[in-house]
GROMACS .gro file of C-alpha atoms in nm:
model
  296
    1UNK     CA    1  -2.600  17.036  14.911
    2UNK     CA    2  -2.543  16.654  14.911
    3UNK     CA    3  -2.407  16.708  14.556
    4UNK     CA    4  -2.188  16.980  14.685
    5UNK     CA    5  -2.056  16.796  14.955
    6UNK     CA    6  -1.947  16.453  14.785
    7UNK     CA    7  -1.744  16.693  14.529
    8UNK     CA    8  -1.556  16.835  14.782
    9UNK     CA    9  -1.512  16.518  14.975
   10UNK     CA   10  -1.381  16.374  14.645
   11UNK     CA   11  -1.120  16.669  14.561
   12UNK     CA   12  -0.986  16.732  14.930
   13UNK     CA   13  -1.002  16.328  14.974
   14UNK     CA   14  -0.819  16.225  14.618
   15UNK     CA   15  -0.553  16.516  14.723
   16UNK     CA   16  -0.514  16.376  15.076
   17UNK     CA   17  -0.491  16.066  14.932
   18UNK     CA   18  -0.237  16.159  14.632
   19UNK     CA   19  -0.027  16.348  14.908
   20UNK     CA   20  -0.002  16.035  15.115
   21UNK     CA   21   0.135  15.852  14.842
   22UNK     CA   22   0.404  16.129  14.756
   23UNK     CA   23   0.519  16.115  15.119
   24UNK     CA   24   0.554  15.756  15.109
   25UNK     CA   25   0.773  15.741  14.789
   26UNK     CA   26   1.002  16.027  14.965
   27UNK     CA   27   1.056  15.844  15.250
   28UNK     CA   28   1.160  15.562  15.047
   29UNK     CA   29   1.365  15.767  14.851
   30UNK     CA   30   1.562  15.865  15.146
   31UNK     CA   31   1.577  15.518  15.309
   32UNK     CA   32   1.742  15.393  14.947
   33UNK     CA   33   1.985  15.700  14.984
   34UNK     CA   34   2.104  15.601  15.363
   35UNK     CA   35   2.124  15.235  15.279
   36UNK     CA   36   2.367  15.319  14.954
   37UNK     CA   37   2.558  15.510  15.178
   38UNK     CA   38   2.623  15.283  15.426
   39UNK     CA   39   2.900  15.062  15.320
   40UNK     CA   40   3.074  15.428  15.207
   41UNK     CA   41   3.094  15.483  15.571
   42UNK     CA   42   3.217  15.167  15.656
   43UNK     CA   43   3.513  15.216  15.427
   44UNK     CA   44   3.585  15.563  15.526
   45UNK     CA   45   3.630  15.432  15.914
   46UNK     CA   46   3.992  15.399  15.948
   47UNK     CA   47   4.051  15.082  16.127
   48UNK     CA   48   4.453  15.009  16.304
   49UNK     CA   49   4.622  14.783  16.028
   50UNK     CA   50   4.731  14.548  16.366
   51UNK     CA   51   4.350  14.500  16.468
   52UNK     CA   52   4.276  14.464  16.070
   53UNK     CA   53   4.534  14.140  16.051
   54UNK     CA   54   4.411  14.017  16.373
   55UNK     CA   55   4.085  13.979  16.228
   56UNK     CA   56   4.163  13.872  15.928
   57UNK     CA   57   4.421  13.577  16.061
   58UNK     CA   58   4.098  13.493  16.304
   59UNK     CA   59   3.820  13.514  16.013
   60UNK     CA   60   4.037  13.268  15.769
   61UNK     CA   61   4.080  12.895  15.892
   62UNK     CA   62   4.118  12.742  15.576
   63UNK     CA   63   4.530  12.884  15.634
   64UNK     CA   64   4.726  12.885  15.978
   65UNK     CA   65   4.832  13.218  16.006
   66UNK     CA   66   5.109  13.093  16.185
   67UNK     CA   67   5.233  12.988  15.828
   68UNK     CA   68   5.402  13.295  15.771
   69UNK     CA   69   5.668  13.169  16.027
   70UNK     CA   70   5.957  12.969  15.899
   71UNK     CA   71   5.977  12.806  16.199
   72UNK     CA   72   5.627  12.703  16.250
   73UNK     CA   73   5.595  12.299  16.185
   74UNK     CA   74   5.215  12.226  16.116
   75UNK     CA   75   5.199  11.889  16.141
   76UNK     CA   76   5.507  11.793  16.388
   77UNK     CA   77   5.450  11.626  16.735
   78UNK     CA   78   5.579  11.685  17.068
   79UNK     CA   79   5.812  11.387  17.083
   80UNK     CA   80   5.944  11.462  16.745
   81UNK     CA   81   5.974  11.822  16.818
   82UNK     CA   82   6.195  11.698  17.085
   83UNK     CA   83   6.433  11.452  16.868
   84UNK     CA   84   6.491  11.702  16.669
   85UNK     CA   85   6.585  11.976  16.874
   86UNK     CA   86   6.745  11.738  17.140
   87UNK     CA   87   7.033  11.597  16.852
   88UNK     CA   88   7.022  11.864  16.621
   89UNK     CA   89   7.005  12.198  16.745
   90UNK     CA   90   7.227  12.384  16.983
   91UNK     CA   91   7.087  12.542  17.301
   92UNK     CA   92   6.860  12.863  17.215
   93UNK     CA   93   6.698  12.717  16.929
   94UNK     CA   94   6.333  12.697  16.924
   95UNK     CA   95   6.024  12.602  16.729
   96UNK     CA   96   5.647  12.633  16.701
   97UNK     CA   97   5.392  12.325  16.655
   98UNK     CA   98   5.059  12.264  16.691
   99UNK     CA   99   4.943  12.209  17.104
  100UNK     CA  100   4.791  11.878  17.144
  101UNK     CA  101   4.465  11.956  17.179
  102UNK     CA  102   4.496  12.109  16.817
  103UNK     CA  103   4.333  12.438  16.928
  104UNK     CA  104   4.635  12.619  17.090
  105UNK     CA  105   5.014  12.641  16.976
  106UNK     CA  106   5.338  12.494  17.173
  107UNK     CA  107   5.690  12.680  17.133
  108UNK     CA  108   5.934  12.402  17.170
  109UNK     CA  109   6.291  12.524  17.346
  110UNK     CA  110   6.650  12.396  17.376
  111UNK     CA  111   6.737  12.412  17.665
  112UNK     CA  112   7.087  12.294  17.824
  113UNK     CA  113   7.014  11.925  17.818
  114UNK     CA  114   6.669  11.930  17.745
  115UNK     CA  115   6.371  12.056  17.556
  116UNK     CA  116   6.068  12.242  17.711
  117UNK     CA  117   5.735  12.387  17.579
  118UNK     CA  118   5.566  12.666  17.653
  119UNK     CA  119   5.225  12.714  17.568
  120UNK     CA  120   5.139  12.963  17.301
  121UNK     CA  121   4.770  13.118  17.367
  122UNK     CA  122   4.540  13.219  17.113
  123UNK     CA  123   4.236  13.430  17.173
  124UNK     CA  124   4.011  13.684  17.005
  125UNK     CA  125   4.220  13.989  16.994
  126UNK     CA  126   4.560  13.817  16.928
  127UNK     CA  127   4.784  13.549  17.073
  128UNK     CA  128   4.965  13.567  17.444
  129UNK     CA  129   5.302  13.427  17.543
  130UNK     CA  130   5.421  13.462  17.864
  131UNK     CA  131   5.331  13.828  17.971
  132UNK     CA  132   5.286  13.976  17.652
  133UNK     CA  133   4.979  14.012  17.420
  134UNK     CA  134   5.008  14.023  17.037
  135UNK     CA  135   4.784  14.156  16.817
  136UNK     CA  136   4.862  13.974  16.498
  137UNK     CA  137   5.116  13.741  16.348
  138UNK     CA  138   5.373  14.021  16.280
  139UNK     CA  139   5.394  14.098  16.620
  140UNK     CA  140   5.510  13.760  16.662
  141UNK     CA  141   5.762  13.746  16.451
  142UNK     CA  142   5.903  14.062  16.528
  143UNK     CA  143   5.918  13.966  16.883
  144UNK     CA  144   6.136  13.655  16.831
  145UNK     CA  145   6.316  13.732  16.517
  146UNK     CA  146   6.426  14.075  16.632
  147UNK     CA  147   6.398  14.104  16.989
  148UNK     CA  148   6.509  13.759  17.056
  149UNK     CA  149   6.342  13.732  17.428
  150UNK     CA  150   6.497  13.592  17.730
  151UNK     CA  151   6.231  13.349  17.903
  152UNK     CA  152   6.282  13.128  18.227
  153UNK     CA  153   6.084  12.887  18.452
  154UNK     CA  154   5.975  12.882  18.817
  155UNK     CA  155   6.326  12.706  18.819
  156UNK     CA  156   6.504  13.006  18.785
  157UNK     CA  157   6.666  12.842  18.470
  158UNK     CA  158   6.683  13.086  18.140
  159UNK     CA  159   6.743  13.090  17.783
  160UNK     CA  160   6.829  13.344  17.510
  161UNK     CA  161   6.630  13.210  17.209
  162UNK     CA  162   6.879  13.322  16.937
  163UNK     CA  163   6.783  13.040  16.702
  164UNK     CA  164   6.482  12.959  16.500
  165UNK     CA  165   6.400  12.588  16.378
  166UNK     CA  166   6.339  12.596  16.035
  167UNK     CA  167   6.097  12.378  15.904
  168UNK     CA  168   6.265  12.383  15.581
  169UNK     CA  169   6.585  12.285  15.690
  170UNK     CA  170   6.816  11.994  15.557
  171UNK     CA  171   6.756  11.647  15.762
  172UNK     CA  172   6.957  11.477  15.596
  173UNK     CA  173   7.217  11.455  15.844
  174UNK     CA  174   6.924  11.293  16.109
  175UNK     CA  175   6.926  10.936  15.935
  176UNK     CA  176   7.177  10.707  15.987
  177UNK     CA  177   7.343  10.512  15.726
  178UNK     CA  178   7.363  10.090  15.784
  179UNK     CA  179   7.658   9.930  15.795
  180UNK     CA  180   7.573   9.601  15.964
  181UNK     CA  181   7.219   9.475  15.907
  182UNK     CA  182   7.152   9.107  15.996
  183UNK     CA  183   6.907   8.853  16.037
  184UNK     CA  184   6.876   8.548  16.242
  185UNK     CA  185   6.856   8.258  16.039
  186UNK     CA  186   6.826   7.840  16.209
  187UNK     CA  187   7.114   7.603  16.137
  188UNK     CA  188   6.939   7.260  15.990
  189UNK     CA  189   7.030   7.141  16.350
  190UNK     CA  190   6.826   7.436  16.526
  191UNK     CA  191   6.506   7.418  16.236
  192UNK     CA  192   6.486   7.058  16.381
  193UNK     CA  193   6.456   7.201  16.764
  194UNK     CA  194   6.201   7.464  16.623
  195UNK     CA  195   5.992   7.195  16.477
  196UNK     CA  196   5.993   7.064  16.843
  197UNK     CA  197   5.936   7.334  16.995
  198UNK     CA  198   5.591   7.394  16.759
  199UNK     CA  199   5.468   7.049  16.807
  200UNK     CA  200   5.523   7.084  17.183
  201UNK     CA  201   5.354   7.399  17.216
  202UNK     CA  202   5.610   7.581  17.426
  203UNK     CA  203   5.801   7.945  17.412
  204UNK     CA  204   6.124   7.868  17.407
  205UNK     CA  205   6.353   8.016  17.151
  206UNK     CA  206   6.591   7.783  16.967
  207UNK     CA  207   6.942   7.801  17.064
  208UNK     CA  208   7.121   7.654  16.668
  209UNK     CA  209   7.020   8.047  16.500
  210UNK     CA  210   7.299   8.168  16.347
  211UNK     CA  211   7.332   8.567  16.234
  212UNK     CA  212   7.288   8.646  15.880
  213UNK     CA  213   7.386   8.947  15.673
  214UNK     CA  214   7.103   9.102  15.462
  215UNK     CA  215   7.280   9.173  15.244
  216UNK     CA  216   7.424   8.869  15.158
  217UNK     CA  217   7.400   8.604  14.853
  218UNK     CA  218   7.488   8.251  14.817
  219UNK     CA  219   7.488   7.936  14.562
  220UNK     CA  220   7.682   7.797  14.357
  221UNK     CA  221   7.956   7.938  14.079
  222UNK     CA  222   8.235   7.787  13.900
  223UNK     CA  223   8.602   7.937  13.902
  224UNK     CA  224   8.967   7.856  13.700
  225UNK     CA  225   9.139   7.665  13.929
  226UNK     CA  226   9.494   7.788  14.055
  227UNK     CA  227   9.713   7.554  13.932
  228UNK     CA  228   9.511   7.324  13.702
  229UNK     CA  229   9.296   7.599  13.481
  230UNK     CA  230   8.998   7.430  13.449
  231UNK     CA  231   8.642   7.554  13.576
  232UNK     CA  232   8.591   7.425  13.918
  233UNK     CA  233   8.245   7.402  14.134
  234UNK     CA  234   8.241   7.596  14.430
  235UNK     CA  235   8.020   7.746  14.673
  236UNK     CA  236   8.042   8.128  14.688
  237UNK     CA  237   7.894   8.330  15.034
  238UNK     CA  238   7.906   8.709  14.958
  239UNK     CA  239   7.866   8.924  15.291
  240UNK     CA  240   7.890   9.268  15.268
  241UNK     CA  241   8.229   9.348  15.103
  242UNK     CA  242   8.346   9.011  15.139
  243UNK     CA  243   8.323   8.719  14.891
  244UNK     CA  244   8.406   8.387  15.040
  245UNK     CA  245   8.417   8.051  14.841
  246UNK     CA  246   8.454   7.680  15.001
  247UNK     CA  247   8.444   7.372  14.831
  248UNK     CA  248   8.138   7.254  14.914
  249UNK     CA  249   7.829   7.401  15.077
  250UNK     CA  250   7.890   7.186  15.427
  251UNK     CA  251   8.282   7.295  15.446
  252UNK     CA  252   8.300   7.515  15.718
  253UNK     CA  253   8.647   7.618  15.648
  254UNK     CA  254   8.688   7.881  15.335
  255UNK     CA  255   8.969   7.787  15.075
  256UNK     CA  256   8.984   8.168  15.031
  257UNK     CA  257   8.839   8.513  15.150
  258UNK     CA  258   8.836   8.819  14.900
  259UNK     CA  259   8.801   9.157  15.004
  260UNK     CA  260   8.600   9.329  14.731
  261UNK     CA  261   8.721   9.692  14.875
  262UNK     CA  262   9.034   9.584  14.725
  263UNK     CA  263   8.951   9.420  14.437
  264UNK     CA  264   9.064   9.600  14.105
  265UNK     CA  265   8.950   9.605  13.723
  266UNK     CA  266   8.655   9.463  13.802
  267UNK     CA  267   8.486   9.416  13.475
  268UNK     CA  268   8.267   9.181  13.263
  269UNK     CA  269   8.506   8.950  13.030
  270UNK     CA  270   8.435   8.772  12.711
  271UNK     CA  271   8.778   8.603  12.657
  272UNK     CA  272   8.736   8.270  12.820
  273UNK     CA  273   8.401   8.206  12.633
  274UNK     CA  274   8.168   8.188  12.912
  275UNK     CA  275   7.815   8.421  12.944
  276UNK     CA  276   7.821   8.626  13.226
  277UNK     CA  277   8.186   8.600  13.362
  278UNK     CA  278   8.324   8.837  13.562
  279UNK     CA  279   8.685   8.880  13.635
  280UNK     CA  280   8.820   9.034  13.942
  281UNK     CA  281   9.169   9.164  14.012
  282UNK     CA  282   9.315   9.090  14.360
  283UNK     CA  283   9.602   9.259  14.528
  284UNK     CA  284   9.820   8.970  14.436
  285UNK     CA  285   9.788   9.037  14.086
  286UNK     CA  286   9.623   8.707  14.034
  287UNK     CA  287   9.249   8.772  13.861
  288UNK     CA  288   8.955   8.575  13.934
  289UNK     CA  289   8.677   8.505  13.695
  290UNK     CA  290   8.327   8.408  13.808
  291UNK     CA  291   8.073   8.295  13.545
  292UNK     CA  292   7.718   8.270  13.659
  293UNK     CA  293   7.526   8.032  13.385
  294UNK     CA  294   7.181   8.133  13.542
  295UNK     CA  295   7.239   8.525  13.413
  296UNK     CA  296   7.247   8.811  13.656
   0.00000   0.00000   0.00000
């Protein structure tokens, strides 16, 4: 009987045991089948394409997603947002920049006679301006570009914005070109009264400064003489387009002015056997010619 009884116990217990482990591997089997098909699901699920790029711009900071404006300026401030618009752009024109706290955005308007900025929010779902929620980037653009909004102020004051600010427009016309640039320079008199000054300790500026071109060159050059031709010593001052010679350096009256705007045939000259002459036509018809024996 006791023989009997551990047979059966080990048949009906190995095929409990063998059907255990068959279960088990099913049920794995299945799991593996439900966990393949998952991300087949996922793609089947038709998302909205505007929720889609609203993720997407949200998901990728590496890139603004404001990029894809032309009239978004990444790295431009509020005061030079207002330059900008204030000198160069008629009223209607508008831009977006970065808000100051570098989180939200700021759309910069022309107004009449002055610039304003309006704060551009951006949240989960989208980005809010004024009354109106947008779901992506598109959105935005479509709403400015082709709807071209009309926005006001508790002031009651409005604006059509008609014109977006490029941020890959020509400047060229914002920079202005010099035409006097000058420096103050001290008179031997008024270097003396600075030296005072210093020793003395005090503020005072000295009064014997005299305004000086930047542009501007001096020393001395010899010239043919008018009526004698012989090479003469004189001391040439060239300020802007004018090139002044006196006798000496202390003179303080020229013996003559030359206007270089109307100089003619300017041009280097070899005939009177000096290095690095120039000769200058005047007006008159009289030429001048300059050597320089220190070169260029």
């Amino acid at each position: 009987a006791r023989s009997l009884s551990k047979f059966l116990f080990r048949c009906f217990g190995g095929t409990f045991l063998l059907t255990t482990v068959y279960k088990r591997e099913e049920q794995m089997a299945s799991k593996d089948v439900m966990l393949q098909s998952i991300p087949n699901r996922i793609n089947s699920l038709e998302i909205p394409s505007a929720s889609r790029e609203s993720a997407d711009e949200m998901t990728n900071p590496s890139v603004d997603p404001m990029m894809e404006l032309e009239w978004f300026h990444p790295h431009l401030t509020r005061h030079a947002a207002d330059c900008m618009l204030i000198d160069n752009a008629p009223e209607g024109s508008y831009l977006l920049r970065p808000a100051e706290d570098n989180e939200q955005y700021a759309l910069s308007v022309k107004m009449s006679a002055s610039v304003q900025h309006v704060r551009v929010q951006r949240a989960k779902d989208g980005y809010k301006f004024g009354q109106t929620m947008f779901n992506s980037v598109r959105e935005v653009k479509k709403h400015f570009e082709v709807e071209k909004p009309v926005i006001g102020g508790e002031s009651g004051v409005t604006v059509h914005l008609r014109f977006p600010y490029s941020r890959h427009c020509d400047e060229e016309h914002m920079y202005l070109d010099i035409v006097t640039h000058t420096v103050q320079r001290l008179t031997d008199r008024g270097a003396a009264q600075y030296a005072s000054i210093r020793r003395n300790g005090t503020t005072e500026e000295p009064a014997q400064c005299v305004s000086f071109p930047v542009a501007s060159r001096e020393g001395y050059l010899t010239k043919i003489g008018k009526l004698r031709k012989s090479w003469k010593v004189r001391w040439f001052v060239l300020r802007n387009e004018y090139l002044t010679y006196y006798k000496t350096r202390q003179a303080t009256a020229p013996v003559r002015k030359l206007n270089l705007k109307e100089a003619t045939n300017i041009k280097v000259d070899h005939t009177k056997g000096k290095q690095n002459c120039i000769r200058l036509g005047r007006a008159t018809g009289r030429l001048l010619y300059v050597p320089c024996d220190d070169g260029w």
